Coordinates of N, CA and C in Angstrom, one line a residue:
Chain A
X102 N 81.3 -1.2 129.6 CA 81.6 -2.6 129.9 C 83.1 -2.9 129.5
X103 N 83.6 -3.7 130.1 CA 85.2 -4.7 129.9 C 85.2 -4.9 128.7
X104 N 86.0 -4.6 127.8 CA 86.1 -4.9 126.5 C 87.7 -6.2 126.4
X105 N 87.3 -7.4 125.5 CA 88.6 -8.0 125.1 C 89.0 -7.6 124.0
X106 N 90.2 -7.6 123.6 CA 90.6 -7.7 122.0 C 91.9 -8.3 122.0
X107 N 91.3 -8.9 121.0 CA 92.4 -10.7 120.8 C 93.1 -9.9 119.3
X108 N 94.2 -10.5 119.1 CA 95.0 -10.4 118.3 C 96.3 -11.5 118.0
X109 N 95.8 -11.9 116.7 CA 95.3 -11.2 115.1 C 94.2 -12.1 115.3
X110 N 93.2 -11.6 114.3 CA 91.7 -12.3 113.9 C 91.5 -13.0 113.4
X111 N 93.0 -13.8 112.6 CA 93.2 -15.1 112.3 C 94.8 -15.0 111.7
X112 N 95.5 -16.3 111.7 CA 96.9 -16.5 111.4 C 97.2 -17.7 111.1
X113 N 98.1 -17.8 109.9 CA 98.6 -19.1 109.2 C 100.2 -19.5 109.8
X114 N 100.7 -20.7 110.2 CA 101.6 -21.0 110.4 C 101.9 -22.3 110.1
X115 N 103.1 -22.6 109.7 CA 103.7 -24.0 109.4 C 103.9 -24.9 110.8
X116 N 103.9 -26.1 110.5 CA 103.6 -27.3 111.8 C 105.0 -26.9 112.5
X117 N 105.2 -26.7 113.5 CA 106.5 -26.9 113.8 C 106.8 -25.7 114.5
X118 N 106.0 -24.2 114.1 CA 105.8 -23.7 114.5 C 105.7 -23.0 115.9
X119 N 106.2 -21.7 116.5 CA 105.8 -21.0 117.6 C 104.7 -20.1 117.5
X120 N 103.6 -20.4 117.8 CA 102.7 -19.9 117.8 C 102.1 -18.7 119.0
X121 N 102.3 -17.3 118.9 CA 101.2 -16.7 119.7 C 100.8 -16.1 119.2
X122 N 99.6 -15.7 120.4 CA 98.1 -15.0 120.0 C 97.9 -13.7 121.3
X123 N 97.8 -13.0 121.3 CA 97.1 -12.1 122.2 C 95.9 -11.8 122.5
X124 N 95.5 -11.3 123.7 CA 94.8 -10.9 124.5 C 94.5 -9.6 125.1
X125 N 94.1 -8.6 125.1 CA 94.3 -7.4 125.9 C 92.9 -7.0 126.1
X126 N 92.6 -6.5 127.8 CA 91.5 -6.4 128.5 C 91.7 -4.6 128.8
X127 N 90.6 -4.2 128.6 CA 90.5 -2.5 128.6 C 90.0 -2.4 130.3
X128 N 90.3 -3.7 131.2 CA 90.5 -3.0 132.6 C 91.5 -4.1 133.0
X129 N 92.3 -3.6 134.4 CA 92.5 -4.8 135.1 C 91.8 -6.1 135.2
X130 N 92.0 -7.0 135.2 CA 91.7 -8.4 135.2 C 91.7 -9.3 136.1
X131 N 93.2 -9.0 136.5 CA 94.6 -9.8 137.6 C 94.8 -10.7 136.9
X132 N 94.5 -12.1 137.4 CA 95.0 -13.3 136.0 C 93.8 -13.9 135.8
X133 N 92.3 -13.3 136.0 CA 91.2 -13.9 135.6 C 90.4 -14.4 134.5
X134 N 91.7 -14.9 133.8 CA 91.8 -14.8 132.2 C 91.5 -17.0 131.9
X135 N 90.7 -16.9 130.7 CA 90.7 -18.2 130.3 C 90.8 -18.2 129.0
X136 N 91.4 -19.3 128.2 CA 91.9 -19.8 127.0 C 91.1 -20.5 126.4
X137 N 90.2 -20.9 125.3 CA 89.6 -21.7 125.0 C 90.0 -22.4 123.4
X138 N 89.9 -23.6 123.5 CA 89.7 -23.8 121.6 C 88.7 -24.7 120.9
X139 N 88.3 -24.1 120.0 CA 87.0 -24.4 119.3 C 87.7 -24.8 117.8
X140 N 87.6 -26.4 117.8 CA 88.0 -27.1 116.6 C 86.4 -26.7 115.8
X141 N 86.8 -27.0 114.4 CA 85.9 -26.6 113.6 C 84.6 -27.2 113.5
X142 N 83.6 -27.1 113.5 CA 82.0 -28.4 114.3 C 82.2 -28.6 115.7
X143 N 82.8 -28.3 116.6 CA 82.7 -28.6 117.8 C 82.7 -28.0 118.7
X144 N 82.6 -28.5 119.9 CA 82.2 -27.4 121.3 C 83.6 -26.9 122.0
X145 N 83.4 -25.7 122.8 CA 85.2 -25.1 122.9 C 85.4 -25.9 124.2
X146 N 86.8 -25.6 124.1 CA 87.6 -26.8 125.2 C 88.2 -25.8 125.9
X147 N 88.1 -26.3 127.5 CA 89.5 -25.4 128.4 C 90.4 -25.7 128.1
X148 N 91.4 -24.4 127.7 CA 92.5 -24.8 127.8 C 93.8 -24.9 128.9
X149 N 93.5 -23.1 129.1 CA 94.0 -22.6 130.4 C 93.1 -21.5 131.2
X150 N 93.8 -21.9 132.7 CA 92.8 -20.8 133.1 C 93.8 -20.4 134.4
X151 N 93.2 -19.3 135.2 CA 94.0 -18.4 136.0 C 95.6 -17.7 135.2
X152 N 95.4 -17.2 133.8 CA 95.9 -17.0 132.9 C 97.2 -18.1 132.5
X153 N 97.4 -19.1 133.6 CA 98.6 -19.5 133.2 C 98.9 -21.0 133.5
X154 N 97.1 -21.5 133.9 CA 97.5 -22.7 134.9 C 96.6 -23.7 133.6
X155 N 97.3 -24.5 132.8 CA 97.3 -25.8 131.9 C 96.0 -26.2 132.9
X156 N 94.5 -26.7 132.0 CA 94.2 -27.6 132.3 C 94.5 -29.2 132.2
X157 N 93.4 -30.2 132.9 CA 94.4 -31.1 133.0 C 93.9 -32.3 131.2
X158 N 94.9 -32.8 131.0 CA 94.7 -33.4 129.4 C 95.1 -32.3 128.9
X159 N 95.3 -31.4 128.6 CA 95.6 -30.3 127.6 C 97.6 -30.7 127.6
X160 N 97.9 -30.8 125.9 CA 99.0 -31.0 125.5 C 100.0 -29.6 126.4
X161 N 101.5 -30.2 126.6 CA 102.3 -29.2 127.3 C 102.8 -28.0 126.8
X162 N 102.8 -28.7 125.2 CA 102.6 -26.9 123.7 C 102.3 -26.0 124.1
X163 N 100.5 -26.3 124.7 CA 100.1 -24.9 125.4 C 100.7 -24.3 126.4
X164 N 100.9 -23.1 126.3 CA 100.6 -22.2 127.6 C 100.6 -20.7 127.5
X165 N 100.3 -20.3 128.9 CA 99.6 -19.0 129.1 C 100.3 -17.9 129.9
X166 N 100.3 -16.7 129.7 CA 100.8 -15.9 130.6 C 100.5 -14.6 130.4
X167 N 100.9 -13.8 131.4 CA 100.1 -12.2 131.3 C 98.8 -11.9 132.9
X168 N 99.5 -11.1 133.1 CA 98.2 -10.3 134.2 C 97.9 -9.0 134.1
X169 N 96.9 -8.8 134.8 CA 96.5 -7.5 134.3 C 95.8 -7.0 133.3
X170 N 96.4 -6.5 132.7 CA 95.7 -6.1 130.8 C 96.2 -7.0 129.8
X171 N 96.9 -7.6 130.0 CA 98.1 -8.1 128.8 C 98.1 -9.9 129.0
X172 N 97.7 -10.7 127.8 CA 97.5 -11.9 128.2 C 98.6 -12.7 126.7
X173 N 98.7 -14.0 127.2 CA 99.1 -14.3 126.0 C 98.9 -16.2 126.1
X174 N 98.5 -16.3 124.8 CA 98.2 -18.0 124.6 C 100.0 -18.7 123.6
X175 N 100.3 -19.1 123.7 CA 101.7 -20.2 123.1 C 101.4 -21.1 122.5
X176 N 101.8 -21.4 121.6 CA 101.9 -23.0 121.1 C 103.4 -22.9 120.6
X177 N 104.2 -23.8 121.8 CA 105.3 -24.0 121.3 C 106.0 -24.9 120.1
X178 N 104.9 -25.6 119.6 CA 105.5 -26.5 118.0 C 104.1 -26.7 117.6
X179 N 103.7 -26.0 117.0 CA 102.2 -26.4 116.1 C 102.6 -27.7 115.6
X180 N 100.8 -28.3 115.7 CA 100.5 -29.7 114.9 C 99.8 -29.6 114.2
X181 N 99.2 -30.2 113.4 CA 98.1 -29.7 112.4 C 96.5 -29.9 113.5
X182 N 96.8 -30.9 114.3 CA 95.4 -30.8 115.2 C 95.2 -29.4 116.1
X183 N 96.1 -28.6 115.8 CA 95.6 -27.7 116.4 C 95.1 -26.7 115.7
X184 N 94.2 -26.8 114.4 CA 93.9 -25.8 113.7 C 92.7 -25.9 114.5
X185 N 92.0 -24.9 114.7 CA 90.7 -24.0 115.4 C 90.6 -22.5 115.3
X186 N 89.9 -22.2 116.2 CA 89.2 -20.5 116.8 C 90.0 -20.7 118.1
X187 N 90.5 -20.2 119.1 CA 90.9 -19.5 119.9 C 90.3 -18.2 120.6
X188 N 89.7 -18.8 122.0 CA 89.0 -17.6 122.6 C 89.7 -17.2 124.0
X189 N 89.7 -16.5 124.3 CA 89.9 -15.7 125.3 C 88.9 -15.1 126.0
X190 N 89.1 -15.5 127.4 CA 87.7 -14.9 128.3 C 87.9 -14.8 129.3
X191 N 87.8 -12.9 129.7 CA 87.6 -12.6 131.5 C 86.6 -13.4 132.3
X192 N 87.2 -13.7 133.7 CA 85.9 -14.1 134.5 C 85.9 -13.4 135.5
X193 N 86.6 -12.4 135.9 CA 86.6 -11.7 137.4 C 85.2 -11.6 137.9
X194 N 84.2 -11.0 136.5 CA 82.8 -10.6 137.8 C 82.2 -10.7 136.6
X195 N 80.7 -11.0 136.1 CA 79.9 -11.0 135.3 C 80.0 -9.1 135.5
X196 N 79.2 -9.4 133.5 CA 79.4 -9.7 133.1 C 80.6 -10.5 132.2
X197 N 80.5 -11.8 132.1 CA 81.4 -12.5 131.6 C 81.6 -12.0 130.1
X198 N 82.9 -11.5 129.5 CA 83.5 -11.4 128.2 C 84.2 -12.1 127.4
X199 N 84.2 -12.6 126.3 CA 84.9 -13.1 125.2 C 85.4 -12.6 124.4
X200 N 87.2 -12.8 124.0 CA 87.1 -11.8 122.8 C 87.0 -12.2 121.6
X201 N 87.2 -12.2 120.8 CA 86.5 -12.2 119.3 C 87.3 -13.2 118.3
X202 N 87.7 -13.9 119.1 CA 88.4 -15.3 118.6 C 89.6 -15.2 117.5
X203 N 90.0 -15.9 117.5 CA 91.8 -16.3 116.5 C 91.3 -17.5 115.6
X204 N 91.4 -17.2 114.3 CA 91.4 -18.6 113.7 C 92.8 -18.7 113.5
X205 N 93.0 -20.0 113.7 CA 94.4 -20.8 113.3 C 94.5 -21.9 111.9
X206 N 95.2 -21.7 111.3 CA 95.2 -22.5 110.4 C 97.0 -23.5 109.9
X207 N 96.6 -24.2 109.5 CA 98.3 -24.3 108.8 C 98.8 -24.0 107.7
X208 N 99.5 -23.5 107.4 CA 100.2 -23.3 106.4 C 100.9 -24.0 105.0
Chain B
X83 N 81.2 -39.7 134.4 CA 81.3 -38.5 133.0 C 80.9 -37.6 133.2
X84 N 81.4 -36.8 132.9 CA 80.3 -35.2 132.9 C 79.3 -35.7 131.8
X85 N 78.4 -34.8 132.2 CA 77.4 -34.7 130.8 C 76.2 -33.9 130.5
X86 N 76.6 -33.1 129.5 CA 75.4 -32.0 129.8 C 74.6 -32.2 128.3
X87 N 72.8 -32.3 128.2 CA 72.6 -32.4 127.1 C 71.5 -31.1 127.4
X88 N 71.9 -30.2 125.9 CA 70.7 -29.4 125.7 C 69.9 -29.9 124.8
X89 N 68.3 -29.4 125.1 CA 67.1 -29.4 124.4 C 66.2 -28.4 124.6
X90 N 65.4 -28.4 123.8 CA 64.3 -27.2 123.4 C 64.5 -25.8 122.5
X91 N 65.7 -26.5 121.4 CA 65.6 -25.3 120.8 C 64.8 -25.5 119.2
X92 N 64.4 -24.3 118.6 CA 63.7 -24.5 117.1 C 63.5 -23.2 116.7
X93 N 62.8 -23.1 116.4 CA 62.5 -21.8 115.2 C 61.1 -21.3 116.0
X94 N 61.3 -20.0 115.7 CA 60.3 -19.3 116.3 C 60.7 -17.6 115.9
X95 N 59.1 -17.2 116.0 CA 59.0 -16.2 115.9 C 59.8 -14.8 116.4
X96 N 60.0 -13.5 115.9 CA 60.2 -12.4 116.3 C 59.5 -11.9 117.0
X97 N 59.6 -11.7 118.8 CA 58.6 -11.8 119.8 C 58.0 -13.0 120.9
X98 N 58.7 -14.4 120.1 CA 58.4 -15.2 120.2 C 59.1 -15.9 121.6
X99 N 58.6 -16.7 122.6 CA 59.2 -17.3 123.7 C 59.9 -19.0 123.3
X100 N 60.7 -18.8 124.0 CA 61.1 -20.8 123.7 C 61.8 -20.7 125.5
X101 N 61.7 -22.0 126.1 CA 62.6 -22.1 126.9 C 63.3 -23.3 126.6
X102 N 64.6 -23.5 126.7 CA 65.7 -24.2 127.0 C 65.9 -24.6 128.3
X103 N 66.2 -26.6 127.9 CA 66.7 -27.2 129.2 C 68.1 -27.6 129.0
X104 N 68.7 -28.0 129.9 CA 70.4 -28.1 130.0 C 70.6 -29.6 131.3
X105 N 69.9 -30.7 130.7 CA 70.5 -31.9 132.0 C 71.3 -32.0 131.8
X106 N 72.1 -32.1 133.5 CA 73.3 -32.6 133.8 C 73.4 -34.2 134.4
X107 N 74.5 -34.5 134.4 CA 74.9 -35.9 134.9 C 76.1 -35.8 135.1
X108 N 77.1 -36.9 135.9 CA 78.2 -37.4 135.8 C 78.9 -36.4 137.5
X109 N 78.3 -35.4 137.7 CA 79.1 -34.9 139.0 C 77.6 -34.5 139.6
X110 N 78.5 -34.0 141.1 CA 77.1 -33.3 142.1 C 76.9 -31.8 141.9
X111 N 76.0 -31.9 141.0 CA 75.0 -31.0 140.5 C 74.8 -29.7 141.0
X112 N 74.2 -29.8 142.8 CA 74.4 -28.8 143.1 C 75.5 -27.9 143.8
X113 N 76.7 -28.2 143.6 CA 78.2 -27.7 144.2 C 78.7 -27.0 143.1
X114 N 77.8 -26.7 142.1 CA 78.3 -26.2 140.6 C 77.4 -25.5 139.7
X115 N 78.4 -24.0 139.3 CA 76.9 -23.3 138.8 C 77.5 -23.4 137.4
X116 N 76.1 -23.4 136.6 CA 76.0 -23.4 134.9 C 75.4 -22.0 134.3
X117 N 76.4 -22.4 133.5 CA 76.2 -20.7 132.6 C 75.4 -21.0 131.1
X118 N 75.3 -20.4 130.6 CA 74.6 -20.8 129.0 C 75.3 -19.4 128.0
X119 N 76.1 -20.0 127.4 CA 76.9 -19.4 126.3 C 76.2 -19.8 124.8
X120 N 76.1 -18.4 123.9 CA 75.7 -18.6 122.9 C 76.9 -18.6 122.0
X121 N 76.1 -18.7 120.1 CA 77.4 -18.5 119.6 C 76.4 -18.7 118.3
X122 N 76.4 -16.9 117.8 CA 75.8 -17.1 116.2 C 76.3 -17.6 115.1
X123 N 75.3 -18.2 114.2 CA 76.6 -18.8 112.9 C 77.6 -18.1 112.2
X124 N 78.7 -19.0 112.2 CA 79.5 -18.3 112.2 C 80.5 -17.0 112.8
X125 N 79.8 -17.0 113.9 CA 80.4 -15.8 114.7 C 81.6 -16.5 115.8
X126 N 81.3 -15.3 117.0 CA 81.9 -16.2 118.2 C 80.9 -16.3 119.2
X127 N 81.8 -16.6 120.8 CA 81.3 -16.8 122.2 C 80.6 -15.3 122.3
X128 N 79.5 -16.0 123.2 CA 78.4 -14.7 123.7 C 78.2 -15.4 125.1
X129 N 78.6 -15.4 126.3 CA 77.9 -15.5 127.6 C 76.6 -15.5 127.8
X130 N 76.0 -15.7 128.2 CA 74.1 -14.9 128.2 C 73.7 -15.0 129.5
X131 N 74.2 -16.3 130.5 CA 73.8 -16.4 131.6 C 74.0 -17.0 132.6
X132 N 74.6 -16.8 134.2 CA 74.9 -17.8 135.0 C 73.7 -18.0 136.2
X133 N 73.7 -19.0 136.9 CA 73.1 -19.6 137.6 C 74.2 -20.2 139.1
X134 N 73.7 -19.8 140.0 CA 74.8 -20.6 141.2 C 74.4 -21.8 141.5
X135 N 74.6 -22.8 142.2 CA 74.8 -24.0 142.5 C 73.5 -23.9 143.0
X136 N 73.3 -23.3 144.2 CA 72.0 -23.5 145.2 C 70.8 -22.6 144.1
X137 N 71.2 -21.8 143.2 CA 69.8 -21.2 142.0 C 69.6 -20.0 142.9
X138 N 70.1 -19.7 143.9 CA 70.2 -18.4 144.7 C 70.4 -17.2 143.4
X139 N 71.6 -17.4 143.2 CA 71.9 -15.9 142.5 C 72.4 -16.3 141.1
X140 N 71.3 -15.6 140.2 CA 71.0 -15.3 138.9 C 72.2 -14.3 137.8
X141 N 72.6 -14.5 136.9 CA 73.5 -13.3 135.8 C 73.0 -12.9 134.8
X142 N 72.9 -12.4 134.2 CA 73.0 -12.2 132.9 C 73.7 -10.8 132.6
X143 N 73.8 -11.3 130.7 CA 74.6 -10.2 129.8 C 73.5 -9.0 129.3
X144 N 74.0 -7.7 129.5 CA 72.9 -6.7 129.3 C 72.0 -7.1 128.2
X145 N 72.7 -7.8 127.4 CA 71.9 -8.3 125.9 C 70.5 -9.0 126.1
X146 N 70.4 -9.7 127.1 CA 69.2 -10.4 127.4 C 68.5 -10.0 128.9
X147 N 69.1 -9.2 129.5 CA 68.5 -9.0 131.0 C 67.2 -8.4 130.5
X148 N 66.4 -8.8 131.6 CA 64.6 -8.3 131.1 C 63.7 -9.4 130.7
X149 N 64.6 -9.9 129.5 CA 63.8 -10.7 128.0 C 64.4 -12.4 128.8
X150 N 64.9 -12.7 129.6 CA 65.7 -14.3 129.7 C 65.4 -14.2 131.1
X151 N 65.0 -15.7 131.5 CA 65.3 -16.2 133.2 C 65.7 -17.2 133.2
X152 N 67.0 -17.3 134.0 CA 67.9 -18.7 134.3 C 67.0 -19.4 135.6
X153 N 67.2 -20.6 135.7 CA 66.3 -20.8 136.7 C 67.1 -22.5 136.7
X154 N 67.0 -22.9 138.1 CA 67.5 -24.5 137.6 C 66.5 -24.9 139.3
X155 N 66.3 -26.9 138.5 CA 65.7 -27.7 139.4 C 66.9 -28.6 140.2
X156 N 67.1 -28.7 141.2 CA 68.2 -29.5 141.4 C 68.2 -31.1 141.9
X157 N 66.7 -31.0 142.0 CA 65.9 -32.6 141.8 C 65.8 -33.3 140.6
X158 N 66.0 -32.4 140.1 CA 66.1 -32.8 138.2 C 67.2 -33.0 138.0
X159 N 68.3 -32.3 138.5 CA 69.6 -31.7 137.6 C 69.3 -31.1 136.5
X160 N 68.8 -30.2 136.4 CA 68.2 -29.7 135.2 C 68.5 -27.8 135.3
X161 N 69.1 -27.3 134.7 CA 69.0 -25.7 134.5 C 68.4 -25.4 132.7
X162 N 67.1 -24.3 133.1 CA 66.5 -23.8 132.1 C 66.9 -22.5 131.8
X163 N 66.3 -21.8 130.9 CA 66.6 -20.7 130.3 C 65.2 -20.1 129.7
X164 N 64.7 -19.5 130.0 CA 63.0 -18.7 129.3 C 63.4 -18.1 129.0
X165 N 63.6 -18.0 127.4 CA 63.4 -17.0 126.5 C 62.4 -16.2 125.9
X166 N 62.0 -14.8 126.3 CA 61.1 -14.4 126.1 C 61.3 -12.9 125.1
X167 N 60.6 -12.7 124.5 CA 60.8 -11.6 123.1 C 61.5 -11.4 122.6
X168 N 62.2 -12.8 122.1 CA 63.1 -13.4 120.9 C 63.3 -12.2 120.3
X169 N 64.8 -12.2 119.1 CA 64.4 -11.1 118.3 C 65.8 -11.9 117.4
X170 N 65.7 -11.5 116.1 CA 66.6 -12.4 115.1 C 68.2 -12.4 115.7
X171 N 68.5 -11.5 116.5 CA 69.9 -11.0 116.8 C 70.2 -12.3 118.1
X172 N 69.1 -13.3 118.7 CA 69.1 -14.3 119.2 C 69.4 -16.0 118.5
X173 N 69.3 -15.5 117.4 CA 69.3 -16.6 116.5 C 71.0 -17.2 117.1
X174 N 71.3 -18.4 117.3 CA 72.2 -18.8 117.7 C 72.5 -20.5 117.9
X175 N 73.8 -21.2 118.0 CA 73.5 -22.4 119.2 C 73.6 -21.3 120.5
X176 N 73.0 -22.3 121.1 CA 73.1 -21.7 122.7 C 73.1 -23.3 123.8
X177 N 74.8 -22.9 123.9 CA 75.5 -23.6 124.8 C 75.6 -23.8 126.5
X178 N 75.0 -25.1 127.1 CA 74.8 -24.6 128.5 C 76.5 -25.3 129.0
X179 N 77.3 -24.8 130.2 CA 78.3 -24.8 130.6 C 78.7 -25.2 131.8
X180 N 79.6 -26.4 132.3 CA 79.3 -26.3 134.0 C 80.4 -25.4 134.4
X181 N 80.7 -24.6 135.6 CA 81.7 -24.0 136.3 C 83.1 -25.0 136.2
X182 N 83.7 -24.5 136.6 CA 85.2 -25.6 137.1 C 85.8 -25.1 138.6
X183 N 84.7 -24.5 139.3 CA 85.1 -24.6 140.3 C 84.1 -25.2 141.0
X184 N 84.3 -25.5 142.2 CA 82.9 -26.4 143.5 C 82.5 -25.6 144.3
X185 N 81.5 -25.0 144.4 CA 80.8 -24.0 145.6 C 81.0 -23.0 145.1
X186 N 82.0 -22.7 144.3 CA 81.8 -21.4 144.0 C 81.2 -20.6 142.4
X187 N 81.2 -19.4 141.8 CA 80.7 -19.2 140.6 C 82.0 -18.3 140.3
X188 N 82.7 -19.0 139.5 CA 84.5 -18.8 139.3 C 83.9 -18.2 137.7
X189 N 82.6 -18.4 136.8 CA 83.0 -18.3 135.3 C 83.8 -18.8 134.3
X190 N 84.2 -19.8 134.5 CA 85.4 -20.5 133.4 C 84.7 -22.1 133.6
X191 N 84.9 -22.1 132.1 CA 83.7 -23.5 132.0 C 84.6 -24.8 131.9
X192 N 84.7 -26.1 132.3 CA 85.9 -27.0 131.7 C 84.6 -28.2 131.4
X193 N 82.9 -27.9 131.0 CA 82.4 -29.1 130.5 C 81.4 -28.3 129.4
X194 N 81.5 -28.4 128.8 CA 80.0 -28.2 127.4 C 79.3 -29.0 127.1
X195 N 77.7 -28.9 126.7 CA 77.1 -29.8 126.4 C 77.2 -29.2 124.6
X196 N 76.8 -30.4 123.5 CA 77.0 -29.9 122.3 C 75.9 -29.1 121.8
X197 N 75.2 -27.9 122.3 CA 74.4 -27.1 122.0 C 73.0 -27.2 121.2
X198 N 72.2 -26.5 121.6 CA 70.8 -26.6 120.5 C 70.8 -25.2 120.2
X199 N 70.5 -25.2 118.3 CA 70.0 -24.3 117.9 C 68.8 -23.5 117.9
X200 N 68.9 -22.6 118.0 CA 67.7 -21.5 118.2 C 67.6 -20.3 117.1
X201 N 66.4 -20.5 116.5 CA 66.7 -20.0 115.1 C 65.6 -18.4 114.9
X202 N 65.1 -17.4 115.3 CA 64.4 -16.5 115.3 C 64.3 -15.8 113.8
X203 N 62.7 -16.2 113.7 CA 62.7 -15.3 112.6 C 62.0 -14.1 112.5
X204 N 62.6 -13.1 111.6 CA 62.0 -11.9 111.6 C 60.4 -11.9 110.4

């Protein structure tokens, strides 16, 4: 089966911050890639999807990019509201994969 | 609004069946397939299962094929989940999900409902 693996499995950074995270998919993908974040007690939120396309409400901080095997989530100036988990998930063809989340924290 | 609420989850045996409901509201119901993603304590996302719009065509994660049936009413707006031969490694919330695409089963969710626990004991 499609394996994800997100990288790092968790990371501290100061507000203000450039933040990335990776993604990498043990097959082709194309950009079938989605972003998720999961504040702490709560249900995960789209962030991005088609690896690179902002949903809508989602701050302009975020963004996404990478096809193929190689993905990447941004936060170009951390806030403190963005401390969460961070998922990453193929959708090309069920079975559907997630990878193994990013905790974020601040520093 | 969107709005999805889960119910029917509790504690139950190793072996043990529960089914799970997932009502929807706030869009048209059937232009949209729901998946049901789990998530052990403290762990991460687990997929478990999608459903198409018209309940035509069924998914699941090898984890549950056999043991789970997605199934939805579209008179209800209602998608369920039969859980059958529970086993502690099911213990989870288990989150139902709408599509973000219309007609189609794209896998990328942009609504959650806030989950019911499902607790299996050994």
């Amino acid at each position: 089966d499609l394996q994800m693996t997100q990288s790092p499995s968790s990371l501290s950074a100061s507000v203000g911050d450039r933040v990335t995270i990776t993604c990498r998919a043990s097959q082709d993908i194309s950009n079938s890639l989605a972003w998720y974040q999961q504040k702490p007690g709560k249900v995960p939120k789209l962030l991005i999807y088609a690896a690179s396309t902002l949903q809508s409400g989602v701050p302009s901080r975020f963004s996404g990019s990478g096809s193929g095997t190689d993905f990447t989530l941004t936060i170009s100036s951390l806030q403190p509201e963005d401390v969460a988990s961070y998922y990453c998930q193929k959708y090309n063809s069920a079975p559907i994969t997630f990878g193994q989340g990013t905790r974020l924290e601040i520093k | 609004e969107v709005h999805l609420l889960e119910s029917g989850g509790g504690l139950v045996r190793s072996g043990g069946s529960l089914r799970l409901s997932c009502a929807a509201s706030g869009f048209t119901f059937t232009a949209y397939a729901i998946s049901w993603v789990r998530q052990a304590p403290g762990k991460g996302l687990e997929w478990v299962s999608a459903i198409s719009g018209g309940g035509e065509s069924p998914y699941y994660a090898d984890s549950v094929k056999g043991r789970f049936t997605i199934s939805r009413d579209n008179s209800k707006n209602t998608v369920y989940l039969q859980m059958n031969i529970l086993r502690a490694e099911d213990t989870a919330i288990y989150y139902c999900a709408k599509d973000a695409a219309q007609w189609l089963v794209r896998f990328y969710f942009d609504y959650w409902g806030q989950g019911t626990l499902v607790t299996v004991s050994s």
